[in-house]
PDB file of C-alpha atoms in Angstrom:
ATOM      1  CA  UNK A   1      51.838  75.391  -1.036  1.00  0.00           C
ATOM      2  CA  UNK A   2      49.689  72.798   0.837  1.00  0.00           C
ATOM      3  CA  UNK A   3      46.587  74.269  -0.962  1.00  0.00           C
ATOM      4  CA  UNK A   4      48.181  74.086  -4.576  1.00  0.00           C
ATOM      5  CA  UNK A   5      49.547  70.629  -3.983  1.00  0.00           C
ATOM      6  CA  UNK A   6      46.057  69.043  -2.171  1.00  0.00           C
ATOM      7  CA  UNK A   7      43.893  70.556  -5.401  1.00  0.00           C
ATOM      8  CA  UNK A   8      45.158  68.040  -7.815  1.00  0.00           C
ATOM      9  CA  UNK A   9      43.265  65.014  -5.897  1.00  0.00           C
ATOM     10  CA  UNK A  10      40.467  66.777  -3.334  1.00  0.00           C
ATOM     11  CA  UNK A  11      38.501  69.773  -3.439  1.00  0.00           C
ATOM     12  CA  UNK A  12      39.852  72.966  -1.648  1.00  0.00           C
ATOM     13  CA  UNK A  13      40.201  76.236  -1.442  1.00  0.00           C
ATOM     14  CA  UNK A  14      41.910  78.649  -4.141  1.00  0.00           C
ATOM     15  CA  UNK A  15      44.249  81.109  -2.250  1.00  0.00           C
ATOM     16  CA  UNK A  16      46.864  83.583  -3.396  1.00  0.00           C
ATOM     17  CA  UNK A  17      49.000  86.340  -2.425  1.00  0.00           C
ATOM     18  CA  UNK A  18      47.911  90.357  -1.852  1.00  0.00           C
ATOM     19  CA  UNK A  19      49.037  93.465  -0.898  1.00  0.00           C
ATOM     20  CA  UNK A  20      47.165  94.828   1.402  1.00  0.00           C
ATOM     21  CA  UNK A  21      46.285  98.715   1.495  1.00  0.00           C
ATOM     22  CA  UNK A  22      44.123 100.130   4.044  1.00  0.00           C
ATOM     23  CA  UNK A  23      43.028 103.625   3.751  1.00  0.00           C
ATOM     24  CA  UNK A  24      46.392 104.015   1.089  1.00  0.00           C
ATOM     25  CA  UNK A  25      48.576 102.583   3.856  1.00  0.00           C
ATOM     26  CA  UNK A  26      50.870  99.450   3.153  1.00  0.00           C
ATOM     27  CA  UNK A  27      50.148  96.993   5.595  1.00  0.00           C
ATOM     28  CA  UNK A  28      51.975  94.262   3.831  1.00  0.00           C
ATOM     29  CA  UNK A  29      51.590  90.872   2.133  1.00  0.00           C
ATOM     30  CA  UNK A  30      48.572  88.936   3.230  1.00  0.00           C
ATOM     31  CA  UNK A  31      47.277  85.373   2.283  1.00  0.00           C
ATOM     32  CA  UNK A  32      43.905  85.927   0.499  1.00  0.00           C
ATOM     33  CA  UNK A  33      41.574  82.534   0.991  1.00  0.00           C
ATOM     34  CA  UNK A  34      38.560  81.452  -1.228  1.00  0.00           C
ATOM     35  CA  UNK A  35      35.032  81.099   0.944  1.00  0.00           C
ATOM     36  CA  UNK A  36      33.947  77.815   0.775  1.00  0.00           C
ATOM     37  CA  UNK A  37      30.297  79.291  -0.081  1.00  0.00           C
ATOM     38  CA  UNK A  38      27.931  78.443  -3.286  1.00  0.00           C
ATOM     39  CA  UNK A  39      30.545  79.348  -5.772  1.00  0.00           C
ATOM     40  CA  UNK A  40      33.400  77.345  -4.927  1.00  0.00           C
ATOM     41  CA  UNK A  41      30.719  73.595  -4.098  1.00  0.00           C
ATOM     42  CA  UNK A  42      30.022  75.024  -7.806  1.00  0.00           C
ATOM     43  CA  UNK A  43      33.119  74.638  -8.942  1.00  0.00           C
ATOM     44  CA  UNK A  44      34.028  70.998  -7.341  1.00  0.00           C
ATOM     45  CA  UNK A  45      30.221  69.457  -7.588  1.00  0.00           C
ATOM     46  CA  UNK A  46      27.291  68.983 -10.366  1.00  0.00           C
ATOM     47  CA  UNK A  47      26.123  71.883  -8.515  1.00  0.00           C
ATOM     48  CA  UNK A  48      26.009  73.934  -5.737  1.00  0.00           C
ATOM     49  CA  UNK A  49      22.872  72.457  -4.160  1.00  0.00           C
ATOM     50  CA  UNK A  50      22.777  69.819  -1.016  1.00  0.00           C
ATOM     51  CA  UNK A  51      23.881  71.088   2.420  1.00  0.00           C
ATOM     52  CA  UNK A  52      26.792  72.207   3.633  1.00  0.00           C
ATOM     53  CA  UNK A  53      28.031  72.399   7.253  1.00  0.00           C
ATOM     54  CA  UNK A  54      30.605  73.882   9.078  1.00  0.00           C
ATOM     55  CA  UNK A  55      32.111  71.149  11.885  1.00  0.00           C
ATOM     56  CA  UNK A  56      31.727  73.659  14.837  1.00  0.00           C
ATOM     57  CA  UNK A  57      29.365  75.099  17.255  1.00  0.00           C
ATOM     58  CA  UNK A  58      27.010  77.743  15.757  1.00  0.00           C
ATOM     59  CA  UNK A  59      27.691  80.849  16.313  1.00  0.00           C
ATOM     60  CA  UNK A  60      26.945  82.499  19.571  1.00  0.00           C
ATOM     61  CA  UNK A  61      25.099  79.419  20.996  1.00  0.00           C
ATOM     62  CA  UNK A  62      27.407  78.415  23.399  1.00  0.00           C
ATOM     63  CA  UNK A  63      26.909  74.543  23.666  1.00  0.00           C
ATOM     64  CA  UNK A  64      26.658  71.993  25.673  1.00  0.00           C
ATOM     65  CA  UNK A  65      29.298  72.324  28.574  1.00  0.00           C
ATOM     66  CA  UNK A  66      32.422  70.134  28.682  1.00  0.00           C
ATOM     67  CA  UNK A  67      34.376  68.260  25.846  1.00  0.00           C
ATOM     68  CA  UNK A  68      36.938  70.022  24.037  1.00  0.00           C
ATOM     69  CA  UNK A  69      38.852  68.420  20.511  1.00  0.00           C
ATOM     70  CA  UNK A  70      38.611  64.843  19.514  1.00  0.00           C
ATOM     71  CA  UNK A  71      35.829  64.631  22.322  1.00  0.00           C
ATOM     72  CA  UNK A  72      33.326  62.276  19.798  1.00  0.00           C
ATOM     73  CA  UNK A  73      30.969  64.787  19.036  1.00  0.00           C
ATOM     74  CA  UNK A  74      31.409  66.515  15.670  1.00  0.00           C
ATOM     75  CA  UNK A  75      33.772  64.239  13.924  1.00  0.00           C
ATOM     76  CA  UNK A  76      30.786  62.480  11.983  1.00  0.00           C
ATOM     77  CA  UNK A  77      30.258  60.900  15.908  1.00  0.00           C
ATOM     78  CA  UNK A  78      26.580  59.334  15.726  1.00  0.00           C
ATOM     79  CA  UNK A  79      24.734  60.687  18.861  1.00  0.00           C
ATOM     80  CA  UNK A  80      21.782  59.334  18.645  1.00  0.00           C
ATOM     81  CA  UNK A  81      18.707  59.472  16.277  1.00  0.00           C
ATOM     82  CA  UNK A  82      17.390  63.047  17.438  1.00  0.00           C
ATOM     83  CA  UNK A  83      18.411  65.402  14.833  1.00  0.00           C
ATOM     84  CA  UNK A  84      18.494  68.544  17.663  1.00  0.00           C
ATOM     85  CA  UNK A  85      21.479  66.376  19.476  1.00  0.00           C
ATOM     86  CA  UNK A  86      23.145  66.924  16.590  1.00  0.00           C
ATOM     87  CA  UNK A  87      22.752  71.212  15.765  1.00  0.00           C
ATOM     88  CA  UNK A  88      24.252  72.474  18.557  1.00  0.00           C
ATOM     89  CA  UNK A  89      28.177  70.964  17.076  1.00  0.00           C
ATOM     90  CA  UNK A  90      27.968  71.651  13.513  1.00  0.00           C
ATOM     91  CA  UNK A  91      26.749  75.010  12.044  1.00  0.00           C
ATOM     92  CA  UNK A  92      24.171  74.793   9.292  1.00  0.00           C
ATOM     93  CA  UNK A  93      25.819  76.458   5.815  1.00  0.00           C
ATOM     94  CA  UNK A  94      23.361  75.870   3.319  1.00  0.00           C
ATOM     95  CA  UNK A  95      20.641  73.411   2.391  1.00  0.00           C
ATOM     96  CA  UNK A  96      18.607  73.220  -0.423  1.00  0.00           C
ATOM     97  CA  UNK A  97      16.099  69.975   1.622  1.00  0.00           C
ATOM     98  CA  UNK A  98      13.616  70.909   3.883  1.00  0.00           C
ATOM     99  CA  UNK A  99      15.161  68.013   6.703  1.00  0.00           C
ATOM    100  CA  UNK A 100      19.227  68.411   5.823  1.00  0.00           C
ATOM    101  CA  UNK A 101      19.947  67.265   9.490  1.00  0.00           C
ATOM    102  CA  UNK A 102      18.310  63.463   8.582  1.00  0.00           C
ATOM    103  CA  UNK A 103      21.101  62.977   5.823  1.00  0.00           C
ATOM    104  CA  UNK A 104      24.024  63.524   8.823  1.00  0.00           C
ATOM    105  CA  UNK A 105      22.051  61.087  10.758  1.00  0.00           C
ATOM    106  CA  UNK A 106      22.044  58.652   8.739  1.00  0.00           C
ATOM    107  CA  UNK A 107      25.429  58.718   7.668  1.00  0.00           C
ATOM    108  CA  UNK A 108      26.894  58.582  11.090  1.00  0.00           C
ATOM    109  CA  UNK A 109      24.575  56.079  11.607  1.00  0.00           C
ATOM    110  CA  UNK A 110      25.813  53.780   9.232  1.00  0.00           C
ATOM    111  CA  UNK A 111      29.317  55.189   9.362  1.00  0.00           C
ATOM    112  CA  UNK A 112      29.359  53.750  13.746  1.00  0.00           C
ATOM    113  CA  UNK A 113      26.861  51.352  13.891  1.00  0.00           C
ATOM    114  CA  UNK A 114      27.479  49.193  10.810  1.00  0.00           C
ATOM    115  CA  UNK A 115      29.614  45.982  11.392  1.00  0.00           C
ATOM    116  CA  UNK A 116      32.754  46.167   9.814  1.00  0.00           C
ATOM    117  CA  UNK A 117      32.373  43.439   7.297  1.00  0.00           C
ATOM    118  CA  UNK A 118      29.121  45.262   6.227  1.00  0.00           C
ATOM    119  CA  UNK A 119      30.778  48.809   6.194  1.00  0.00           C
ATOM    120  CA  UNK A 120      31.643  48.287   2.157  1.00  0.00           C
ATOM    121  CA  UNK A 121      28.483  47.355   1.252  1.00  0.00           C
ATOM    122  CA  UNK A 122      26.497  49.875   3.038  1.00  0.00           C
ATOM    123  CA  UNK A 123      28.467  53.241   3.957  1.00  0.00           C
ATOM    124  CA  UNK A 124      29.095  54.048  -0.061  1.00  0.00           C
ATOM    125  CA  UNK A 125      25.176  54.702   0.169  1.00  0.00           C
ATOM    126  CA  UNK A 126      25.522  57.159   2.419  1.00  0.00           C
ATOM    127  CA  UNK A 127      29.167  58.576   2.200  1.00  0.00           C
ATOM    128  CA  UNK A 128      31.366  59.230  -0.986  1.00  0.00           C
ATOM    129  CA  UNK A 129      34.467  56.821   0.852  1.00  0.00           C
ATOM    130  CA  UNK A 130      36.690  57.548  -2.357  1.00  0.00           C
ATOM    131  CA  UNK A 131      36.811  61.028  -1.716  1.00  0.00           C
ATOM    132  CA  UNK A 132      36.807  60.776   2.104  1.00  0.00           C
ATOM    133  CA  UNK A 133      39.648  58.835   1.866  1.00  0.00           C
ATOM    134  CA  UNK A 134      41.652  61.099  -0.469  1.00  0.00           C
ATOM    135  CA  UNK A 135      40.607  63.868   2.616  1.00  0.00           C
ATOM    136  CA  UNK A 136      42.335  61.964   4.930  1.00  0.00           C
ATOM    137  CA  UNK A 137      45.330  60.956   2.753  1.00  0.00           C
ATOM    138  CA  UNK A 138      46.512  64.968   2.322  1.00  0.00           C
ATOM    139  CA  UNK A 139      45.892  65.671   6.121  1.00  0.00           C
ATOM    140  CA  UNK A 140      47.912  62.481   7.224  1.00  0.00           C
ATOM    141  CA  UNK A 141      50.846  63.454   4.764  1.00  0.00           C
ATOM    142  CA  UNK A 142      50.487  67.389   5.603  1.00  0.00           C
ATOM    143  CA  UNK A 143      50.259  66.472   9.509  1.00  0.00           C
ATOM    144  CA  UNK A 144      47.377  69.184   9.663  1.00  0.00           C
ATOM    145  CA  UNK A 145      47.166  69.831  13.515  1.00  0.00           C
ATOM    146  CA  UNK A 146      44.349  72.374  12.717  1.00  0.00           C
ATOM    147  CA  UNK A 147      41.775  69.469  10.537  1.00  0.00           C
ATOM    148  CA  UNK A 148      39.594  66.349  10.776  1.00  0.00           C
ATOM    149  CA  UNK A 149      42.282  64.103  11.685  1.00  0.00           C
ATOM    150  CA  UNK A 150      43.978  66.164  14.889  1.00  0.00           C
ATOM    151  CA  UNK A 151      40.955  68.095  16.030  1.00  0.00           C
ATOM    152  CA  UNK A 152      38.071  65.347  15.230  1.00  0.00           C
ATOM    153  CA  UNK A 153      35.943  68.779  15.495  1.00  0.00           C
ATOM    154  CA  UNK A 154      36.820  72.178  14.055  1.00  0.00           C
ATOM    155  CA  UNK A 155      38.575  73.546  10.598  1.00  0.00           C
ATOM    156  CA  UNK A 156      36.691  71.078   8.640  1.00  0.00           C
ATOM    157  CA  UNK A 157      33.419  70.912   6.521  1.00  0.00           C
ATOM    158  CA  UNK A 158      30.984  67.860   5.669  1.00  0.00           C
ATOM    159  CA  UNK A 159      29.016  68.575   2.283  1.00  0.00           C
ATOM    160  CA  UNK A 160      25.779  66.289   1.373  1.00  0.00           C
ATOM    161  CA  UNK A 161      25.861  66.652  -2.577  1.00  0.00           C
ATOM    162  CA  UNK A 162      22.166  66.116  -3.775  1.00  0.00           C
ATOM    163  CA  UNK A 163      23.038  64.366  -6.820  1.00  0.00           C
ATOM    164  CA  UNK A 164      24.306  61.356  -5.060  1.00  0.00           C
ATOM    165  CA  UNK A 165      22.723  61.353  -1.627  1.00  0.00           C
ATOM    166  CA  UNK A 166      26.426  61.636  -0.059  1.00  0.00           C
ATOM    167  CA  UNK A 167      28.269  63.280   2.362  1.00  0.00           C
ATOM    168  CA  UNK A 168      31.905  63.530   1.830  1.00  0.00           C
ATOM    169  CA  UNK A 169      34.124  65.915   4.277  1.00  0.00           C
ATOM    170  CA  UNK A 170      35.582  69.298   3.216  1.00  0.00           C
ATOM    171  CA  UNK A 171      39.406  70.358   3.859  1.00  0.00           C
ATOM    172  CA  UNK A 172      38.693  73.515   5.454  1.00  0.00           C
ATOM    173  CA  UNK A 173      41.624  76.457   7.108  1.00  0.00           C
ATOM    174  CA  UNK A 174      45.514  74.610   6.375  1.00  0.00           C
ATOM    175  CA  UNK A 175      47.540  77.412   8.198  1.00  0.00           C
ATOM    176  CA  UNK A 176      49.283  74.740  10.348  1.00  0.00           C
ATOM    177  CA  UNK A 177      50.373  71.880   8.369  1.00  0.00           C
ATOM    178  CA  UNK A 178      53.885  71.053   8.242  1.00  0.00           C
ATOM    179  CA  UNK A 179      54.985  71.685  11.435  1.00  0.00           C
ATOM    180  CA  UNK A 180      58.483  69.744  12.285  1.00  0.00           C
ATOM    181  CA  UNK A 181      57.039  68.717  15.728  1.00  0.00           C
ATOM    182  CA  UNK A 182      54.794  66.649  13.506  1.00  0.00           C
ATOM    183  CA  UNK A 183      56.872  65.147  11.081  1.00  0.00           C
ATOM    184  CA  UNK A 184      56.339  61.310  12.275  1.00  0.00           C
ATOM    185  CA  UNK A 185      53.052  61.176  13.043  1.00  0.00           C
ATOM    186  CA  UNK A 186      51.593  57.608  11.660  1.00  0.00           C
ATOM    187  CA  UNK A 187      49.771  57.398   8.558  1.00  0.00           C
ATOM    188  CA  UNK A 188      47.249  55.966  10.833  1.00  0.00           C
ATOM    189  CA  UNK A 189      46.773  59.062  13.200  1.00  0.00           C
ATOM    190  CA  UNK A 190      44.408  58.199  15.442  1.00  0.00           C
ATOM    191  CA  UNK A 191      42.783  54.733  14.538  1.00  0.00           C
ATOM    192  CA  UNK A 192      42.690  53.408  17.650  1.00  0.00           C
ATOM    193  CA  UNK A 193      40.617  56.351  18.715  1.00  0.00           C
ATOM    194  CA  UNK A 194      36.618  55.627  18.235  1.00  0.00           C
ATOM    195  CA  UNK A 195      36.145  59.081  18.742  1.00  0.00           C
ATOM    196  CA  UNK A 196      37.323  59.687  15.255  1.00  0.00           C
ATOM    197  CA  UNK A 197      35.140  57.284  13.632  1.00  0.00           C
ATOM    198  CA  UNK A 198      36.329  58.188   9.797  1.00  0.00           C
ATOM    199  CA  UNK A 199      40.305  56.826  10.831  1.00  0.00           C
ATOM    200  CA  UNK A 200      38.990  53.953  13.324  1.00  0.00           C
ATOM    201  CA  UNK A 201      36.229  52.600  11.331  1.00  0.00           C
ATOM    202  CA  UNK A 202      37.803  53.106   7.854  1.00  0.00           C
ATOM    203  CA  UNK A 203      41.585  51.779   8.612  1.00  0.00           C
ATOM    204  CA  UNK A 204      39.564  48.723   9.958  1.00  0.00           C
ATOM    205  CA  UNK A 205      38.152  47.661   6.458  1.00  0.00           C
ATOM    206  CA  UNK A 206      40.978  45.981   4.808  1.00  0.00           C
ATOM    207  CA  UNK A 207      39.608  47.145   1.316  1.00  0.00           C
ATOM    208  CA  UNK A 208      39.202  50.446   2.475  1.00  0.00           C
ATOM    209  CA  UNK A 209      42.783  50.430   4.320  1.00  0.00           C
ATOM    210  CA  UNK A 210      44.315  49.687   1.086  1.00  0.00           C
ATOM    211  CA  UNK A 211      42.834  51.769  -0.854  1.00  0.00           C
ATOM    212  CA  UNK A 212      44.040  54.926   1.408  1.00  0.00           C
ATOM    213  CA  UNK A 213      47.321  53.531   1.485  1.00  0.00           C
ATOM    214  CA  UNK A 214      47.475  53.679  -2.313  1.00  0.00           C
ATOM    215  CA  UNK A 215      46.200  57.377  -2.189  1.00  0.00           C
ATOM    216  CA  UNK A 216      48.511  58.261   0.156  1.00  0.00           C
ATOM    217  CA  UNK A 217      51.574  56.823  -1.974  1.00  0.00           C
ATOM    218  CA  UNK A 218      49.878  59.121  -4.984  1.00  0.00           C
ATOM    219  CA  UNK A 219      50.048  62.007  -2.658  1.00  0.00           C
ATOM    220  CA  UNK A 220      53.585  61.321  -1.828  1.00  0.00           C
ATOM    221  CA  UNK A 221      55.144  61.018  -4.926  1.00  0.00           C
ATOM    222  CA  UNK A 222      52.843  64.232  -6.456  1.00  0.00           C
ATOM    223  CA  UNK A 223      52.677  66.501  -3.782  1.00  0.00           C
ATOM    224  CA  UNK A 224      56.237  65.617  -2.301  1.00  0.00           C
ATOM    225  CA  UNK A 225      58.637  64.891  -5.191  1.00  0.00           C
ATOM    226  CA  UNK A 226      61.108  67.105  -4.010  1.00  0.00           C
ATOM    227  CA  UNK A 227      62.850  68.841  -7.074  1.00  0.00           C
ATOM    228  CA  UNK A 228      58.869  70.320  -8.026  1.00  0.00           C
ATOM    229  CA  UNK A 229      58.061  70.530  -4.332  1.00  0.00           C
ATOM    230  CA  UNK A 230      61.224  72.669  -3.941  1.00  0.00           C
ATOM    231  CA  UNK A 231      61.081  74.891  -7.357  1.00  0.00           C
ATOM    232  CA  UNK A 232      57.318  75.801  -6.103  1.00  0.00           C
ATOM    233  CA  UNK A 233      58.226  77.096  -2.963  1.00  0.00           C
ATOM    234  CA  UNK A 234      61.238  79.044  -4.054  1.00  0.00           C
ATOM    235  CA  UNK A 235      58.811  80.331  -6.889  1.00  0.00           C
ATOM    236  CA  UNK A 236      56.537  81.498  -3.976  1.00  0.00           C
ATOM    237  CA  UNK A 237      59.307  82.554  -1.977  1.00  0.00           C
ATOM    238  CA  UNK A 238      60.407  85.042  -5.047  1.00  0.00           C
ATOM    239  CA  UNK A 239      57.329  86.295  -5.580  1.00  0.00           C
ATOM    240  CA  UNK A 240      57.000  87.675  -2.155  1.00  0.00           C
ATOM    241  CA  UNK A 241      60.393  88.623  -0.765  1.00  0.00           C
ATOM    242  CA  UNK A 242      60.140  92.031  -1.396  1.00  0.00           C
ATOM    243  CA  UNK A 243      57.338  92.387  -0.373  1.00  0.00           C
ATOM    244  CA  UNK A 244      58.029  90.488   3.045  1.00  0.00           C
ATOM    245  CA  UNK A 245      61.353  92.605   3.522  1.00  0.00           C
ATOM    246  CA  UNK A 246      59.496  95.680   3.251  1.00  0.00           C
ATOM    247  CA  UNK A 247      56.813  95.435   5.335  1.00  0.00           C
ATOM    248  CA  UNK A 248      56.115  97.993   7.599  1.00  0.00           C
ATOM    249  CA  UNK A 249      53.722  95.405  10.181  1.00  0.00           C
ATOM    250  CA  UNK A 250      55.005  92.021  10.246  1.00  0.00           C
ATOM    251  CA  UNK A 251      55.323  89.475  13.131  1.00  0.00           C
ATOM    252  CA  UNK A 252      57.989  88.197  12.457  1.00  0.00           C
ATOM    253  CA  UNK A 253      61.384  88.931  11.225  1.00  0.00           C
ATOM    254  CA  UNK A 254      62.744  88.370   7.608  1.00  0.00           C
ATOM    255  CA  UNK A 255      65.322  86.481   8.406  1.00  0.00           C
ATOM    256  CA  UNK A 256      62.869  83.834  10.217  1.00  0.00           C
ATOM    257  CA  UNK A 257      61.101  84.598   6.600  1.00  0.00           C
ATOM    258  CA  UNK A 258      64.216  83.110   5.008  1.00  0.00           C
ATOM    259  CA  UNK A 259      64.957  80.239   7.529  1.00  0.00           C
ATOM    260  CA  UNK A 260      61.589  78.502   7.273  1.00  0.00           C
ATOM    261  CA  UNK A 261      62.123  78.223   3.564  1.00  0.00           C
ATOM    262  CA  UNK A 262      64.334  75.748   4.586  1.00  0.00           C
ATOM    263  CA  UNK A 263      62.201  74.394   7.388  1.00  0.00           C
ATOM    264  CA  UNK A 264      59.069  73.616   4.921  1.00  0.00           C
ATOM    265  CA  UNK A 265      61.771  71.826   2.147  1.00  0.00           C
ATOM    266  CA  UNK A 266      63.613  69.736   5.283  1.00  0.00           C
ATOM    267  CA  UNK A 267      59.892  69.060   6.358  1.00  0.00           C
ATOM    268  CA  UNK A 268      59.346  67.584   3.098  1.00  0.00           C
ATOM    269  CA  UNK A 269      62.204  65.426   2.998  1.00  0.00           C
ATOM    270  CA  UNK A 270      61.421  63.934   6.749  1.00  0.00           C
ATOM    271  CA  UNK A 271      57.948  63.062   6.387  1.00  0.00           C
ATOM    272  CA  UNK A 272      58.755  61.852   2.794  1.00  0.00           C
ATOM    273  CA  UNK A 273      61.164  59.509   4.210  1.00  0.00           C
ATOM    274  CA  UNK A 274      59.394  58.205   7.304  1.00  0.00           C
ATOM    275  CA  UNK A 275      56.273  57.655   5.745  1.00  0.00           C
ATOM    276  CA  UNK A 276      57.803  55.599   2.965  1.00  0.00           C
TER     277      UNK A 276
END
């Protein structure tokens, strides 16, 4: 659901529904994800050239010691002008430049260091702030506790499309948005926190500030006008009840299956009516 509704305004993920076999065996319904790899920055780009990183540690490198979520150092966090202060908190995709690293610089660069009356004048060099924007717009109404806007590290992607010489950030993951325990969270999440430079610095621009508030009413009245909201996820909820009931491995019961139905549309309602 959160994937369907946050396609109409930002790029992300395709995702659908399988039955999963193993060796003939039914081991039940499964959600199948698109990889964010060549063929989907294809699909939302002029092309699937630039770079593209991952906002996480590589891979078996450990890391620096210390710090854990939201602790300033892969939210777009400038750290200094050395490009290797930079690799060991964001895992190198794909790049199609021989110096990738240089374009993140710069960007947080400008993104921290440029005063706030300058921001509008210089960040759209470096960073797509229209689509950024939208980004944080579906995480704020989702209240995605696994993104950008909870984590400030983590479950999200930055893409530097060549075409433009931007970066813009990538929705990434989405398993748990919606969660009741989030359902008045501000739609300024974590402004006052410098360690997430992309809420602090933005909301501070009045232009900018504005202009998120208007995408966020968008995403409210698409992505939350409850009689399509509601028809979707019963037409999702059909299309997998059987399946659900019948599985030999799940977690979870199907009458919790059943319940949360009504958990995600009373979810819906809340958050619709605090944030308006």
């Amino acid at each position: 659901f959160y994937q369907h509704q946050i396609r109409k305004h930002i790029p992300a993920a395709k995702s659908a529904f399988v039955k999963l076999y193993i060796n003939g065996a039914n081991w039940g319904v499964y959600p199948n994800v698109q990889q964010l790899n060549k063929d989907f920055l294809k699909e939302w780009w002029l092309s699937n050239d630039g770079t593209h990183w991952r906002a996480d540690r590589p891979t078996g490198s450990g890391g620096p010691g210390g710090g854990g979520w939201g602790d300033g150092t892969a939210a777009l966090n400038y750290l200094g002008a050395d490009t290797s202060l930079y690799k060991p908190y964001y895992t190198l995709k794909s790049a199609t430049k021989a110096q990738p690293w240089d374009d993140l610089v710069a960007t947080t660069a400008a993104l921290e260091n440029t005063p706030l009356a300058n921001l509008p004048t210089v960040l759209p060099t470096y960073m797509d702030v229209d689509r950024t924007l939208w980004f944080l717009a579906a995480e704020v109404l989702f209240s995605d506790d696994d993104g950008y806007i909870y984590k400030g590290k983590m479950d999200y992607n930055v893409h530097y499309e060549m075409e433009t010489g931007r970066i813009v950030p990538q929705e990434y993951d989405g398993n748990s948005v919606m969660d009741p325990a989030h359902v008045n969270w501000s739609p300024f999440y974590n402004q006052q926190n410098a360690n997430y430079p992309l809420m602090n610095r933005l909301f501070a621009v009045p232009e900018y500030r504005q202009r998120y508030l208007a995408h966020l009413r968008t995403f409210i009245n698409d992505a939350y006008d409850t009689a399509n909201a509601n028809q979707l996820i019963d037409r999702y909820k059909a299309l997998i009840d059987t399946m659900v009931f019948n599985d030999p491995k799940k977690i979870y019961t199907y009458n919790q299956f059943v319940s949360e139905v009504g958990v995600l549309k009373s979810f819906i309602t809340s958050r619709k009516s605090y944030l308006l």
